[in-house]
Each structure stands twice: as C-alpha cells, then as structure tokens.
Amino acid sequence: MRVSVTDLDQLRYYQNSDMELGDLLARLRRETPPTRAMAAGTAFHDLLEHSAEVELVDVEHQGFRFVFDLDAEIAIPTMREIKVEKVYRVGSTDVTLVGMVDAIEGGAGYDHKLTARFDAERYANAIQWRAYCDIFRCQRFTYNVFVAKDEGDRILVRSFEPLTFWSYPCLRRDLMTSLREFVEFAREHLPERFAAAA
C-alpha cells in the first residue's frame, strides 16, 4: 500500500479536530480541489526552489504576486525537491511511505511553509518531520515558516520563523504507531488502497 507523508498528517489532524470523516476521505482520495491558499503555497515553494542568491522583494510567480516585507537571510541548500520512498512492514502489510522533502543538506532536512498564522505546536505534532528524519537519517529537521497575509492583489510575506526539531530515540516507534493507525483506518474506510496494492 502506498501512503504519503501528508496522508499521515491528515489523519492525525482529523483525530484531533472537528473535521468530518467525509472531508478527510475526500482529501485522502485527492478529490478536493486546491484552495487559493494551497495554490499560493505551491507557487511559493516553486519560487524558493528556483531561487538563486538574489534578494526577493516583489516577485510575480505562477499567477501570484509575493511582496517580501521582512529583513531575513534564508539559506536554502542546493539539494532541493527530493522525492523519496521507503517500505515499512506494518503487521502483514508492506507500506510504501512516499514524500517530497523541500531541501536536504548533510544531516538536516528542510520544509518551506507559507501560512497566515505561526503555530509552533502544529509543526511539533506533525508526523512529517519525524518521517523525513527516519527516511533520511537526519539529526534535525527545520520548518522555514513564512507568515503572510493574502491581500487579494498580493501575498504580503511579513515574517520568517525557522523552527527546528531534533531526532530522538523513540522517533521510529512514533512513526510506526502513525503508520499502524493509518493502515487500520484504511482497512475500514479506504479499501481501494488495498485493492490497488494487490
């Protein structure tokens, strides 16, 4: 069965919020069209991925205008947008965990986030950074969080909040717990995942 790192965090969000089951299933089945915020995030990722050593001030990219109103120096490693797959055995099921890390360098992984509100707890609780630390054997993982305001005609990037988490001894156990929960959930609600794997 193939599972994306994002799938694991979607299930975790559902378990800890008032999201409806139907909404979660639509997201997991990729039936939900991207929102404007999601499209802006995708464009922002692409902008950073293709940025050289230049000053970003006012940039048009993929239909969005990003205006940077902050004083920050952001180091983005040259190894960017790395797709990865790793197989984990969960009970009697082989689960191929799939992800795309935004950047990696040495023992560190990075992910860029564009958000309207900085919420450190949300990132701390995420499975994403744990999964990438395990897959890449990273010692640390940093979220490059850009806080922005959508003003309609432009996205005003107002602050840069880097947030780093470190690998820990029980990290693999916590990741396996999340994978197990997803497999159990999929058996009941996403039988097509098992049919596709057969």
JSON list of C-alpha atoms in Angstrom, two decimals:
[
{"chain": "A", "resi": 1, "resn": "MET", "atom": "CA", "xyz": [0.00, 0.00, 0.00]},
{"chain": "A", "resi": 2, "resn": "ARG", "atom": "CA", "xyz": [1.25, 3.48, -0.85]},
{"chain": "A", "resi": 3, "resn": "VAL", "atom": "CA", "xyz": [0.83, 6.21, 1.73]},
{"chain": "A", "resi": 4, "resn": "SER", "atom": "CA", "xyz": [2.09, 9.77, 1.52]},
{"chain": "A", "resi": 5, "resn": "VAL", "atom": "CA", "xyz": [3.64, 11.57, 4.46]},
{"chain": "A", "resi": 6, "resn": "THR", "atom": "CA", "xyz": [0.83, 14.12, 4.05]},
{"chain": "A", "resi": 7, "resn": "ASP", "atom": "CA", "xyz": [-1.77, 11.34, 4.45]},
{"chain": "A", "resi": 8, "resn": "LEU", "atom": "CA", "xyz": [-0.41, 10.56, 7.92]},
{"chain": "A", "resi": 9, "resn": "ASP", "atom": "CA", "xyz": [-0.69, 14.19, 9.00]},
{"chain": "A", "resi": 10, "resn": "GLN", "atom": "CA", "xyz": [-4.19, 14.46, 7.51]},
{"chain": "A", "resi": 11, "resn": "LEU", "atom": "CA", "xyz": [-5.33, 11.52, 9.65]},
{"chain": "A", "resi": 12, "resn": "ARG", "atom": "CA", "xyz": [-3.65, 12.98, 12.74]},
{"chain": "A", "resi": 13, "resn": "TYR", "atom": "CA", "xyz": [-5.39, 16.34, 12.12]},
{"chain": "A", "resi": 14, "resn": "TYR", "atom": "CA", "xyz": [-8.75, 14.55, 11.76]},
{"chain": "A", "resi": 15, "resn": "GLN", "atom": "CA", "xyz": [-8.20, 12.68, 15.04]},
{"chain": "A", "resi": 16, "resn": "ASN", "atom": "CA", "xyz": [-7.53, 15.93, 16.92]},
{"chain": "A", "resi": 17, "resn": "SER", "atom": "CA", "xyz": [-10.07, 18.28, 15.34]},
{"chain": "A", "resi": 18, "resn": "ASP", "atom": "CA", "xyz": [-13.73, 18.52, 14.40]},
{"chain": "A", "resi": 19, "resn": "MET", "atom": "CA", "xyz": [-13.06, 17.64, 10.74]},
{"chain": "A", "resi": 20, "resn": "GLU", "atom": "CA", "xyz": [-15.83, 15.50, 9.23]},
{"chain": "A", "resi": 21, "resn": "LEU", "atom": "CA", "xyz": [-14.95, 11.98, 8.06]},
{"chain": "A", "resi": 22, "resn": "GLY", "atom": "CA", "xyz": [-16.24, 12.78, 4.56]},
{"chain": "A", "resi": 23, "resn": "ASP", "atom": "CA", "xyz": [-13.87, 15.74, 4.29]},
{"chain": "A", "resi": 24, "resn": "LEU", "atom": "CA", "xyz": [-10.92, 13.60, 5.35]},
{"chain": "A", "resi": 25, "resn": "LEU", "atom": "CA", "xyz": [-11.79, 10.85, 2.86]},
{"chain": "A", "resi": 26, "resn": "ALA", "atom": "CA", "xyz": [-12.13, 13.40, 0.04]},
{"chain": "A", "resi": 27, "resn": "ARG", "atom": "CA", "xyz": [-8.66, 14.74, 0.86]},
{"chain": "A", "resi": 28, "resn": "LEU", "atom": "CA", "xyz": [-7.11, 11.28, 1.10]},
{"chain": "A", "resi": 29, "resn": "ARG", "atom": "CA", "xyz": [-8.70, 10.32, -2.23]},
{"chain": "A", "resi": 30, "resn": "ARG", "atom": "CA", "xyz": [-7.40, 13.57, -3.81]},
{"chain": "A", "resi": 31, "resn": "GLU", "atom": "CA", "xyz": [-10.96, 14.64, -4.63]},
{"chain": "A", "resi": 32, "resn": "THR", "atom": "CA", "xyz": [-10.69, 18.09, -3.03]},
{"chain": "A", "resi": 33, "resn": "PRO", "atom": "CA", "xyz": [-9.70, 20.91, -5.41]},
{"chain": "A", "resi": 34, "resn": "PRO", "atom": "CA", "xyz": [-6.85, 23.09, -4.14]},
{"chain": "A", "resi": 35, "resn": "THR", "atom": "CA", "xyz": [-7.86, 26.24, -2.29]},
{"chain": "A", "resi": 36, "resn": "ARG", "atom": "CA", "xyz": [-6.32, 29.63, -3.11]},
{"chain": "A", "resi": 37, "resn": "ALA", "atom": "CA", "xyz": [-4.10, 29.26, -0.04]},
{"chain": "A", "resi": 38, "resn": "MET", "atom": "CA", "xyz": [-2.89, 25.85, -1.24]},
{"chain": "A", "resi": 39, "resn": "ALA", "atom": "CA", "xyz": [-2.19, 27.20, -4.73]},
{"chain": "A", "resi": 40, "resn": "ALA", "atom": "CA", "xyz": [-0.28, 30.13, -3.26]},
{"chain": "A", "resi": 41, "resn": "GLY", "atom": "CA", "xyz": [1.74, 27.72, -1.12]},
{"chain": "A", "resi": 42, "resn": "THR", "atom": "CA", "xyz": [2.61, 25.61, -4.18]},
{"chain": "A", "resi": 43, "resn": "ALA", "atom": "CA", "xyz": [3.69, 28.71, -6.11]},
{"chain": "A", "resi": 44, "resn": "PHE", "atom": "CA", "xyz": [5.75, 29.91, -3.15]},
{"chain": "A", "resi": 45, "resn": "HIS", "atom": "CA", "xyz": [7.51, 26.53, -2.89]},
{"chain": "A", "resi": 46, "resn": "ASP", "atom": "CA", "xyz": [8.35, 26.67, -6.58]},
{"chain": "A", "resi": 47, "resn": "LEU", "atom": "CA", "xyz": [9.66, 30.22, -6.23]},
{"chain": "A", "resi": 48, "resn": "LEU", "atom": "CA", "xyz": [12.02, 29.20, -3.42]},
{"chain": "A", "resi": 49, "resn": "GLU", "atom": "CA", "xyz": [13.07, 26.02, -5.24]},
{"chain": "A", "resi": 50, "resn": "HIS", "atom": "CA", "xyz": [14.22, 28.02, -8.26]},
{"chain": "A", "resi": 51, "resn": "SER", "atom": "CA", "xyz": [15.68, 30.98, -6.38]},
{"chain": "A", "resi": 52, "resn": "ALA", "atom": "CA", "xyz": [19.36, 31.75, -6.68]},
{"chain": "A", "resi": 53, "resn": "GLU", "atom": "CA", "xyz": [21.37, 34.05, -4.44]},
{"chain": "A", "resi": 54, "resn": "VAL", "atom": "CA", "xyz": [19.18, 37.06, -5.06]},
{"chain": "A", "resi": 55, "resn": "GLU", "atom": "CA", "xyz": [17.18, 39.48, -3.00]},
{"chain": "A", "resi": 56, "resn": "LEU", "atom": "CA", "xyz": [13.46, 38.75, -3.10]},
{"chain": "A", "resi": 57, "resn": "VAL", "atom": "CA", "xyz": [11.37, 41.89, -2.80]},
{"chain": "A", "resi": 58, "resn": "ASP", "atom": "CA", "xyz": [8.41, 41.92, -5.19]},
{"chain": "A", "resi": 59, "resn": "VAL", "atom": "CA", "xyz": [8.04, 38.81, -7.36]},
{"chain": "A", "resi": 60, "resn": "GLU", "atom": "CA", "xyz": [5.31, 37.60, -9.73]},
{"chain": "A", "resi": 61, "resn": "HIS", "atom": "CA", "xyz": [5.23, 33.81, -9.88]},
{"chain": "A", "resi": 62, "resn": "GLN", "atom": "CA", "xyz": [2.61, 31.35, -11.15]},
{"chain": "A", "resi": 63, "resn": "GLY", "atom": "CA", "xyz": [-0.19, 33.89, -11.02]},
{"chain": "A", "resi": 64, "resn": "PHE", "atom": "CA", "xyz": [0.66, 35.27, -7.58]},
{"chain": "A", "resi": 65, "resn": "ARG", "atom": "CA", "xyz": [2.49, 38.43, -6.55]},
{"chain": "A", "resi": 66, "resn": "PHE", "atom": "CA", "xyz": [4.68, 37.88, -3.50]},
{"chain": "A", "resi": 67, "resn": "VAL", "atom": "CA", "xyz": [5.84, 41.00, -1.67]},
{"chain": "A", "resi": 68, "resn": "PHE", "atom": "CA", "xyz": [8.53, 40.43, 0.96]},
{"chain": "A", "resi": 69, "resn": "ASP", "atom": "CA", "xyz": [8.27, 42.91, 3.83]},
{"chain": "A", "resi": 70, "resn": "LEU", "atom": "CA", "xyz": [10.85, 41.38, 6.14]},
{"chain": "A", "resi": 71, "resn": "ASP", "atom": "CA", "xyz": [14.55, 41.53, 6.84]},
{"chain": "A", "resi": 72, "resn": "ALA", "atom": "CA", "xyz": [15.80, 37.94, 6.80]},
{"chain": "A", "resi": 73, "resn": "GLU", "atom": "CA", "xyz": [18.55, 35.91, 5.22]},
{"chain": "A", "resi": 74, "resn": "ILE", "atom": "CA", "xyz": [17.39, 32.45, 4.23]},
{"chain": "A", "resi": 75, "resn": "ALA", "atom": "CA", "xyz": [19.88, 29.74, 3.36]},
{"chain": "A", "resi": 76, "resn": "ILE", "atom": "CA", "xyz": [18.34, 27.15, 1.04]},
{"chain": "A", "resi": 77, "resn": "PRO", "atom": "CA", "xyz": [20.53, 24.09, 0.35]},
{"chain": "A", "resi": 78, "resn": "THR", "atom": "CA", "xyz": [21.27, 23.23, -3.26]},
{"chain": "A", "resi": 79, "resn": "MET", "atom": "CA", "xyz": [19.71, 19.72, -2.97]},
{"chain": "A", "resi": 80, "resn": "ARG", "atom": "CA", "xyz": [16.03, 20.58, -3.39]},
{"chain": "A", "resi": 81, "resn": "GLU", "atom": "CA", "xyz": [12.71, 18.85, -4.02]},
{"chain": "A", "resi": 82, "resn": "ILE", "atom": "CA", "xyz": [13.89, 15.30, -3.37]},
{"chain": "A", "resi": 83, "resn": "LYS", "atom": "CA", "xyz": [11.23, 12.62, -3.81]},
{"chain": "A", "resi": 84, "resn": "VAL", "atom": "CA", "xyz": [11.67, 9.59, -1.60]},
{"chain": "A", "resi": 85, "resn": "GLU", "atom": "CA", "xyz": [10.03, 6.22, -0.97]},
{"chain": "A", "resi": 86, "resn": "LYS", "atom": "CA", "xyz": [10.69, 3.79, 1.85]},
{"chain": "A", "resi": 87, "resn": "VAL", "atom": "CA", "xyz": [8.94, 0.50, 2.63]},
{"chain": "A", "resi": 88, "resn": "TYR", "atom": "CA", "xyz": [7.83, -0.21, 6.20]},
{"chain": "A", "resi": 89, "resn": "ARG", "atom": "CA", "xyz": [6.34, -3.52, 7.37]},
{"chain": "A", "resi": 90, "resn": "VAL", "atom": "CA", "xyz": [3.13, -2.87, 9.31]},
{"chain": "A", "resi": 91, "resn": "GLY", "atom": "CA", "xyz": [1.73, -6.16, 10.55]},
{"chain": "A", "resi": 92, "resn": "SER", "atom": "CA", "xyz": [1.17, -8.17, 7.39]},
{"chain": "A", "resi": 93, "resn": "THR", "atom": "CA", "xyz": [1.16, -5.11, 5.14]},
{"chain": "A", "resi": 94, "resn": "ASP", "atom": "CA", "xyz": [4.07, -3.55, 3.28]},
{"chain": "A", "resi": 95, "resn": "VAL", "atom": "CA", "xyz": [3.54, 0.21, 3.35]},
{"chain": "A", "resi": 96, "resn": "THR", "atom": "CA", "xyz": [5.48, 2.35, 0.88]},
{"chain": "A", "resi": 97, "resn": "LEU", "atom": "CA", "xyz": [5.79, 5.74, 2.52]},
{"chain": "A", "resi": 98, "resn": "VAL", "atom": "CA", "xyz": [6.14, 8.46, -0.11]},
{"chain": "A", "resi": 99, "resn": "GLY", "atom": "CA", "xyz": [7.26, 12.02, 0.39]},
{"chain": "A", "resi": 100, "resn": "MET", "atom": "CA", "xyz": [8.96, 15.06, -1.09]},
{"chain": "A", "resi": 101, "resn": "VAL", "atom": "CA", "xyz": [11.42, 16.93, 1.09]},
{"chain": "A", "resi": 102, "resn": "ASP", "atom": "CA", "xyz": [11.98, 20.56, 0.09]},
{"chain": "A", "resi": 103, "resn": "ALA", "atom": "CA", "xyz": [15.72, 20.55, 0.79]},
{"chain": "A", "resi": 104, "resn": "ILE", "atom": "CA", "xyz": [18.36, 18.44, 2.46]},
{"chain": "A", "resi": 105, "resn": "GLU", "atom": "CA", "xyz": [21.96, 19.02, 3.41]},
{"chain": "A", "resi": 106, "resn": "GLY", "atom": "CA", "xyz": [24.17, 16.77, 5.48]},
{"chain": "A", "resi": 107, "resn": "GLY", "atom": "CA", "xyz": [22.20, 15.64, 8.49]},
{"chain": "A", "resi": 108, "resn": "ALA", "atom": "CA", "xyz": [19.46, 18.24, 8.13]},
{"chain": "A", "resi": 109, "resn": "GLY", "atom": "CA", "xyz": [16.15, 18.33, 6.27]},
{"chain": "A", "resi": 110, "resn": "TYR", "atom": "CA", "xyz": [14.06, 21.40, 5.43]},
{"chain": "A", "resi": 111, "resn": "ASP", "atom": "CA", "xyz": [10.47, 22.16, 4.52]},
{"chain": "A", "resi": 112, "resn": "HIS", "atom": "CA", "xyz": [9.06, 25.55, 3.49]},
{"chain": "A", "resi": 113, "resn": "LYS", "atom": "CA", "xyz": [5.66, 26.61, 4.76]},
{"chain": "A", "resi": 114, "resn": "LEU", "atom": "CA", "xyz": [3.57, 29.63, 3.78]},
{"chain": "A", "resi": 115, "resn": "THR", "atom": "CA", "xyz": [0.90, 30.31, 6.39]},
{"chain": "A", "resi": 116, "resn": "ALA", "atom": "CA", "xyz": [-1.37, 33.03, 7.68]},
{"chain": "A", "resi": 117, "resn": "ARG", "atom": "CA", "xyz": [-0.57, 32.23, 11.33]},
{"chain": "A", "resi": 118, "resn": "PHE", "atom": "CA", "xyz": [2.51, 30.81, 13.02]},
{"chain": "A", "resi": 119, "resn": "ASP", "atom": "CA", "xyz": [1.54, 27.79, 15.14]},
{"chain": "A", "resi": 120, "resn": "ALA", "atom": "CA", "xyz": [4.63, 26.06, 16.56]},
{"chain": "A", "resi": 121, "resn": "GLU", "atom": "CA", "xyz": [2.57, 23.33, 18.25]},
{"chain": "A", "resi": 122, "resn": "ARG", "atom": "CA", "xyz": [1.06, 22.26, 14.94]},
{"chain": "A", "resi": 123, "resn": "TYR", "atom": "CA", "xyz": [4.52, 21.64, 13.48]},
{"chain": "A", "resi": 124, "resn": "ALA", "atom": "CA", "xyz": [5.77, 19.98, 16.67]},
{"chain": "A", "resi": 125, "resn": "ASN", "atom": "CA", "xyz": [2.92, 17.44, 16.50]},
{"chain": "A", "resi": 126, "resn": "ALA", "atom": "CA", "xyz": [3.42, 16.68, 12.80]},
{"chain": "A", "resi": 127, "resn": "ILE", "atom": "CA", "xyz": [4.47, 13.26, 11.58]},
{"chain": "A", "resi": 128, "resn": "GLN", "atom": "CA", "xyz": [6.13, 14.83, 8.51]},
{"chain": "A", "resi": 129, "resn": "TRP", "atom": "CA", "xyz": [9.38, 15.83, 10.19]},
{"chain": "A", "resi": 130, "resn": "ARG", "atom": "CA", "xyz": [9.60, 12.52, 12.04]},
{"chain": "A", "resi": 131, "resn": "ALA", "atom": "CA", "xyz": [9.14, 10.61, 8.78]},
{"chain": "A", "resi": 132, "resn": "TYR", "atom": "CA", "xyz": [11.87, 12.56, 6.99]},
{"chain": "A", "resi": 133, "resn": "CYS", "atom": "CA", "xyz": [14.26, 12.22, 9.93]},
{"chain": "A", "resi": 134, "resn": "ASP", "atom": "CA", "xyz": [13.75, 8.46, 9.77]},
{"chain": "A", "resi": 135, "resn": "ILE", "atom": "CA", "xyz": [13.90, 8.11, 5.99]},
{"chain": "A", "resi": 136, "resn": "PHE", "atom": "CA", "xyz": [16.96, 10.31, 5.51]},
{"chain": "A", "resi": 137, "resn": "ARG", "atom": "CA", "xyz": [18.53, 9.55, 8.91]},
{"chain": "A", "resi": 138, "resn": "CYS", "atom": "CA", "xyz": [18.54, 13.27, 9.63]},
{"chain": "A", "resi": 139, "resn": "GLN", "atom": "CA", "xyz": [19.58, 14.53, 13.03]},
{"chain": "A", "resi": 140, "resn": "ARG", "atom": "CA", "xyz": [17.39, 17.61, 12.70]},
{"chain": "A", "resi": 141, "resn": "PHE", "atom": "CA", "xyz": [14.55, 18.98, 10.58]},
{"chain": "A", "resi": 142, "resn": "THR", "atom": "CA", "xyz": [13.74, 22.65, 10.10]},
{"chain": "A", "resi": 143, "resn": "TYR", "atom": "CA", "xyz": [10.47, 24.20, 9.00]},
{"chain": "A", "resi": 144, "resn": "ASN", "atom": "CA", "xyz": [11.13, 27.50, 7.23]},
{"chain": "A", "resi": 145, "resn": "VAL", "atom": "CA", "xyz": [7.82, 29.11, 8.15]},
{"chain": "A", "resi": 146, "resn": "PHE", "atom": "CA", "xyz": [6.86, 32.25, 6.24]},
{"chain": "A", "resi": 147, "resn": "VAL", "atom": "CA", "xyz": [3.93, 34.13, 7.73]},
{"chain": "A", "resi": 148, "resn": "ALA", "atom": "CA", "xyz": [1.97, 36.01, 5.10]},
{"chain": "A", "resi": 149, "resn": "LYS", "atom": "CA", "xyz": [-1.24, 37.94, 4.57]},
{"chain": "A", "resi": 150, "resn": "ASP", "atom": "CA", "xyz": [-3.30, 37.46, 1.43]},
{"chain": "A", "resi": 151, "resn": "GLU", "atom": "CA", "xyz": [-4.34, 40.96, 0.41]},
{"chain": "A", "resi": 152, "resn": "GLY", "atom": "CA", "xyz": [-6.09, 39.87, -2.79]},
{"chain": "A", "resi": 153, "resn": "ASP", "atom": "CA", "xyz": [-3.78, 41.52, -5.31]},
{"chain": "A", "resi": 154, "resn": "ARG", "atom": "CA", "xyz": [-0.66, 40.40, -3.46]},
{"chain": "A", "resi": 155, "resn": "ILE", "atom": "CA", "xyz": [0.63, 37.99, -0.83]},
{"chain": "A", "resi": 156, "resn": "LEU", "atom": "CA", "xyz": [2.46, 40.07, 1.77]},
{"chain": "A", "resi": 157, "resn": "VAL", "atom": "CA", "xyz": [5.20, 37.97, 3.41]},
{"chain": "A", "resi": 158, "resn": "ARG", "atom": "CA", "xyz": [5.66, 39.60, 6.81]},
{"chain": "A", "resi": 159, "resn": "SER", "atom": "CA", "xyz": [7.92, 37.34, 8.86]},
{"chain": "A", "resi": 160, "resn": "PHE", "atom": "CA", "xyz": [10.23, 34.35, 8.73]},
{"chain": "A", "resi": 161, "resn": "GLU", "atom": "CA", "xyz": [10.06, 31.90, 11.65]},
{"chain": "A", "resi": 162, "resn": "PRO", "atom": "CA", "xyz": [12.50, 28.98, 11.35]},
{"chain": "A", "resi": 163, "resn": "LEU", "atom": "CA", "xyz": [11.54, 26.11, 13.63]},
{"chain": "A", "resi": 164, "resn": "THR", "atom": "CA", "xyz": [13.90, 23.17, 14.19]},
{"chain": "A", "resi": 165, "resn": "PHE", "atom": "CA", "xyz": [13.16, 19.74, 15.66]},
{"chain": "A", "resi": 166, "resn": "TRP", "atom": "CA", "xyz": [15.71, 17.10, 16.58]},
{"chain": "A", "resi": 167, "resn": "SER", "atom": "CA", "xyz": [15.63, 13.35, 16.15]},
{"chain": "A", "resi": 168, "resn": "TYR", "atom": "CA", "xyz": [15.10, 11.38, 19.37]},
{"chain": "A", "resi": 169, "resn": "PRO", "atom": "CA", "xyz": [15.46, 7.72, 20.45]},
{"chain": "A", "resi": 170, "resn": "CYS", "atom": "CA", "xyz": [11.77, 6.73, 20.11]},
{"chain": "A", "resi": 171, "resn": "LEU", "atom": "CA", "xyz": [11.14, 8.56, 16.83]},
{"chain": "A", "resi": 172, "resn": "ARG", "atom": "CA", "xyz": [10.84, 5.34, 14.76]},
{"chain": "A", "resi": 173, "resn": "ARG", "atom": "CA", "xyz": [8.35, 3.92, 17.26]},
{"chain": "A", "resi": 174, "resn": "ASP", "atom": "CA", "xyz": [6.17, 7.04, 16.98]},
{"chain": "A", "resi": 175, "resn": "LEU", "atom": "CA", "xyz": [6.30, 6.88, 13.17]},
{"chain": "A", "resi": 176, "resn": "MET", "atom": "CA", "xyz": [5.34, 3.19, 13.22]},
{"chain": "A", "resi": 177, "resn": "THR", "atom": "CA", "xyz": [2.40, 3.97, 15.51]},
{"chain": "A", "resi": 178, "resn": "SER", "atom": "CA", "xyz": [1.16, 6.53, 12.98]},
{"chain": "A", "resi": 179, "resn": "LEU", "atom": "CA", "xyz": [1.60, 4.08, 10.11]},
{"chain": "A", "resi": 180, "resn": "ARG", "atom": "CA", "xyz": [-0.30, 1.40, 12.04]},
{"chain": "A", "resi": 181, "resn": "GLU", "atom": "CA", "xyz": [-3.16, 3.80, 12.73]},
{"chain": "A", "resi": 182, "resn": "PHE", "atom": "CA", "xyz": [-3.34, 4.69, 9.05]},
{"chain": "A", "resi": 183, "resn": "VAL", "atom": "CA", "xyz": [-3.40, 1.03, 7.93]},
{"chain": "A", "resi": 184, "resn": "GLU", "atom": "CA", "xyz": [-6.22, 0.28, 10.41]},
{"chain": "A", "resi": 185, "resn": "PHE", "atom": "CA", "xyz": [-8.14, 3.34, 9.23]},
{"chain": "A", "resi": 186, "resn": "ALA", "atom": "CA", "xyz": [-7.64, 2.39, 5.58]},
{"chain": "A", "resi": 187, "resn": "ARG", "atom": "CA", "xyz": [-8.92, -1.17, 6.16]},
{"chain": "A", "resi": 188, "resn": "GLU", "atom": "CA", "xyz": [-12.23, 0.30, 7.27]},
{"chain": "A", "resi": 189, "resn": "HIS", "atom": "CA", "xyz": [-12.54, 3.44, 5.13]},
{"chain": "A", "resi": 190, "resn": "LEU", "atom": "CA", "xyz": [-10.16, 3.14, 2.14]},
{"chain": "A", "resi": 191, "resn": "PRO", "atom": "CA", "xyz": [-10.38, -0.46, 0.89]},
{"chain": "A", "resi": 192, "resn": "GLU", "atom": "CA", "xyz": [-9.27, 0.72, -2.56]},
{"chain": "A", "resi": 193, "resn": "ARG", "atom": "CA", "xyz": [-5.80, 1.29, -1.14]},
{"chain": "A", "resi": 194, "resn": "PHE", "atom": "CA", "xyz": [-5.51, -2.44, -0.52]},
{"chain": "A", "resi": 195, "resn": "ALA", "atom": "CA", "xyz": [-7.04, -3.34, -3.87]},
{"chain": "A", "resi": 196, "resn": "ALA", "atom": "CA", "xyz": [-4.51, -1.13, -5.66]},
{"chain": "A", "resi": 197, "resn": "ALA", "atom": "CA", "xyz": [-1.69, -2.85, -3.78]},
{"chain": "A", "resi": 198, "resn": "ALA", "atom": "CA", "xyz": [-2.89, -6.36, -4.69]}
]
